[in-house]
Coordinates of C-alpha atoms in Angstrom, one line a residue:
X1 CA -9.7 -62.1 83.8
X2 CA -10.6 -65.1 86.0
X3 CA -14.1 -66.6 85.7
X4 CA -15.8 -69.2 87.9
X5 CA -17.7 -71.6 85.7
X6 CA -19.8 -74.6 86.9
X7 CA -18.5 -74.1 90.5
X8 CA -14.9 -74.3 89.3
X9 CA -12.4 -71.5 89.2
X10 CA -8.9 -71.1 87.8
X11 CA -5.9 -71.9 90.0
X12 CA -2.8 -70.0 89.1
X13 CA 0.6 -70.7 90.6
X14 CA 2.0 -67.6 92.3
X15 CA 5.0 -67.6 90.0
X16 CA 2.9 -67.7 86.9
X17 CA 1.9 -64.6 84.9
X18 CA -1.6 -64.1 83.5
X19 CA -2.0 -61.0 81.4
X20 CA -4.8 -58.6 82.3
X21 CA -6.4 -59.0 78.8
X22 CA -6.4 -62.8 78.8
X23 CA -9.4 -64.9 80.1
X24 CA -9.3 -68.1 82.2
X25 CA -12.6 -69.8 82.6
X26 CA -13.5 -72.7 84.9
X27 CA -11.2 -75.5 85.9
X28 CA -7.9 -74.1 84.6
X29 CA -4.6 -74.9 86.3
X30 CA -1.6 -72.8 85.5
X31 CA 1.7 -74.3 86.7
X32 CA 4.9 -72.7 88.0
X33 CA 6.4 -70.0 85.8
X34 CA 3.6 -70.4 83.2
X35 CA 2.9 -67.4 81.0
X36 CA -0.5 -66.5 79.6
X37 CA -0.1 -63.6 77.3
X38 CA -2.4 -60.9 76.0
X39 CA -5.7 -61.8 74.5
X40 CA -5.4 -65.6 75.2
X41 CA -8.6 -67.5 76.0
X42 CA -8.3 -70.6 78.2
X43 CA -11.6 -72.2 78.9
X44 CA -12.3 -75.5 80.6
X45 CA -16.0 -75.7 79.7
X46 CA -17.2 -79.1 81.0
X47 CA -13.7 -80.5 81.3
X48 CA -10.4 -79.0 82.4
X49 CA -7.2 -77.3 81.1
X50 CA -3.9 -78.0 82.7
X51 CA -0.9 -75.9 81.7
X52 CA 2.5 -77.1 82.9
X53 CA 5.7 -75.5 84.3
X54 CA 7.3 -72.9 82.1
X55 CA 4.6 -73.3 79.4
X56 CA 4.0 -70.3 77.3
X57 CA 0.6 -69.5 75.9
X58 CA 1.1 -66.6 73.4
X59 CA -1.1 -63.8 72.3
X60 CA -4.7 -64.6 71.2
X61 CA -4.2 -68.4 71.5
X62 CA -7.4 -70.4 72.3
X63 CA -7.3 -73.5 74.5
X64 CA -10.7 -75.2 75.1
X65 CA -11.5 -78.3 77.0
X66 CA -14.8 -80.0 76.5
X67 CA -16.8 -83.2 76.8
X68 CA -18.2 -85.1 73.8
X69 CA -21.1 -87.3 74.8
X70 CA -19.5 -89.3 77.6
X71 CA -15.8 -88.7 76.5
X72 CA -13.8 -86.2 78.6
X73 CA -11.6 -84.0 76.4
X74 CA -9.3 -81.9 78.6
X75 CA -6.5 -79.8 77.2
X76 CA -3.2 -81.0 78.8
X77 CA -0.2 -78.9 78.1
X78 CA 3.1 -80.3 79.4
X79 CA 6.1 -78.5 80.9
X80 CA 8.2 -76.2 78.6
X81 CA 5.6 -76.2 75.8
X82 CA 5.5 -73.1 73.6
X83 CA 2.1 -72.3 72.0
X84 CA 2.4 -69.5 69.5
X85 CA 0.1 -66.6 68.8
X86 CA -3.4 -67.3 67.3
X87 CA -2.9 -71.1 67.8
X88 CA -6.1 -73.2 68.7
X89 CA -6.0 -76.3 70.8
X90 CA -9.3 -78.2 71.5
X91 CA -9.4 -81.2 73.8
X92 CA -5.9 -82.4 73.1
X93 CA -2.7 -83.4 74.9
X94 CA 0.7 -81.8 74.2
X95 CA 3.8 -83.6 75.7
X96 CA 6.6 -81.6 77.3
X97 CA 9.1 -79.6 75.2
X98 CA 6.9 -79.3 72.1
X99 CA 6.3 -76.3 69.9
X100 CA 3.0 -75.3 68.5
X101 CA 3.6 -72.4 66.1
X102 CA 1.6 -69.3 65.1
X103 CA -1.8 -70.1 63.7
X104 CA -1.5 -73.9 64.2
X105 CA -4.6 -75.9 65.2
X106 CA -4.8 -79.1 67.2
X107 CA -8.2 -80.8 67.4
X108 CA -10.0 -83.1 69.8
X109 CA -8.4 -86.3 70.9
X110 CA -5.0 -85.5 69.2
X111 CA -1.8 -86.3 71.0
X112 CA 1.4 -84.3 70.3
X113 CA 4.6 -86.1 71.3
X114 CA 7.5 -84.6 73.2
X115 CA 9.8 -82.5 71.1
X116 CA 7.4 -82.3 68.2
X117 CA 6.8 -79.2 66.1
X118 CA 3.5 -78.2 64.6
X119 CA 4.6 -75.4 62.2
X120 CA 2.9 -72.2 61.2
X121 CA -0.7 -72.7 60.0
X122 CA -0.6 -76.5 60.3
X123 CA -3.6 -78.6 61.3
X124 CA -3.5 -81.7 63.5
X125 CA -6.9 -83.4 63.0
X126 CA -8.9 -85.2 65.6
X127 CA -7.5 -88.4 67.2
X128 CA -4.2 -88.0 65.4
X129 CA -1.0 -89.0 67.1
X130 CA 2.2 -87.1 66.4
X131 CA 5.3 -89.0 67.5
X132 CA 8.1 -87.6 69.6
X133 CA 10.3 -85.2 67.6
X134 CA 8.0 -85.2 64.6
X135 CA 7.8 -82.1 62.3
X136 CA 4.5 -81.1 60.7
X137 CA 5.4 -78.6 58.0
X138 CA 3.7 -75.2 57.6
X139 CA 0.1 -75.4 56.4
X140 CA 0.1 -79.2 56.2
X141 CA -2.7 -81.3 57.6
X142 CA -1.8 -84.3 59.8
X143 CA -4.3 -87.1 60.1
X144 CA -4.4 -90.5 61.7
X145 CA -2.4 -92.9 63.7
X146 CA 0.1 -93.6 62.3
X147 CA 0.1 -90.0 61.1
X148 CA -0.1 -89.1 57.4
X149 CA 0.5 -85.7 56.0
X150 CA -1.6 -84.0 53.4
X151 CA -1.2 -80.7 51.5
X152 CA -4.1 -78.3 51.2
X153 CA -4.5 -79.2 47.5
X154 CA -5.2 -82.9 48.2
X155 CA -8.9 -82.3 48.8
X156 CA -10.3 -85.7 47.9
X157 CA -7.7 -87.7 49.8
X158 CA -8.0 -85.4 52.8
X159 CA -11.8 -85.6 52.9
X160 CA -11.7 -89.4 52.8
X161 CA -9.2 -89.5 55.6
X162 CA -11.4 -87.2 57.7
X163 CA -14.4 -89.4 57.1
X164 CA -12.5 -92.4 58.4
X165 CA -11.7 -90.4 61.6
X166 CA -15.3 -89.9 62.5
X167 CA -14.7 -86.2 63.4
X168 CA -18.3 -85.4 64.1
X169 CA -18.5 -88.2 66.7
X170 CA -15.3 -87.1 68.3
X171 CA -16.0 -83.4 68.4
X172 CA -19.7 -83.3 69.1
X173 CA -20.8 -86.9 69.9
X174 CA -22.8 -86.9 66.6
X175 CA -23.4 -90.1 64.7
X176 CA -24.6 -89.9 61.1
X177 CA -23.6 -89.6 57.4
X178 CA -20.7 -87.2 56.7
X179 CA -22.2 -86.1 53.4
X180 CA -25.3 -84.6 55.1
X181 CA -23.5 -81.5 56.2
X182 CA -26.6 -79.3 56.8
X183 CA -27.9 -81.8 59.3
X184 CA -24.4 -82.2 60.8
X185 CA -23.9 -78.5 61.4
X186 CA -27.5 -78.0 62.7
X187 CA -26.9 -80.7 65.3
X188 CA -23.4 -79.4 66.1
X189 CA -24.5 -75.8 66.8
X190 CA -27.5 -76.9 68.9
X191 CA -25.3 -79.1 71.0
X192 CA -22.8 -76.3 71.6
X193 CA -25.5 -73.8 72.2
X194 CA -26.9 -75.9 75.0
X195 CA -23.5 -76.5 76.5
X196 CA -22.5 -72.8 76.4
X197 CA -25.8 -71.7 78.0
X198 CA -24.1 -72.6 81.3
X199 CA -22.1 -69.4 80.9
X200 CA -25.1 -67.4 81.9
X201 CA -24.2 -68.5 85.5
X202 CA -20.5 -67.5 85.3
X203 CA -19.0 -65.3 88.0
X204 CA -16.2 -62.9 87.3
X205 CA -13.6 -63.1 90.0
X206 CA -11.1 -60.5 91.1
X207 CA -8.7 -59.5 88.3
X208 CA -5.2 -60.9 88.3
X209 CA -2.7 -58.7 90.0

């Protein structure tokens, strides 16, 4: 399904395939021989999503561009990138010939180098830079620039690293103490609710042939 959002509509190269159960919303550009498979959601919101030549977006993956305060956060997928099923990519850039495996997550401001692998279930946190050819192991959490890897049981070390990142500022444009989580999530949901209200004006275009 193709949806016009904020006066922008998806542009799909004639050689690309967009499955009938996937959804492309707003300023989404799909390059030559790109493949958007079943159930995938690609939404530009207040930014854009660009998908390169021969890039594969697998089943039920979510790609979302956005804008945090005055910072544009497009999703930029290079040529020959493979994004596995159920992966989530938010406002990030993935260089050519990279592999984002099943269930992996890449957050706002992150940059994935060419030839890098983000393995099954791994998380690349906001503003993290993954060098060319780097391997993030399954279920690991990658944080920072230079990148450091954490296992899920390193809770205290990981929490401190995330605090240093300023995730709320990057993702939502929120300034404030990290420990006040109720206030943080109250602000975050109100910000997103206001942004997503623009979808009331969306127009569904003709289905993809």
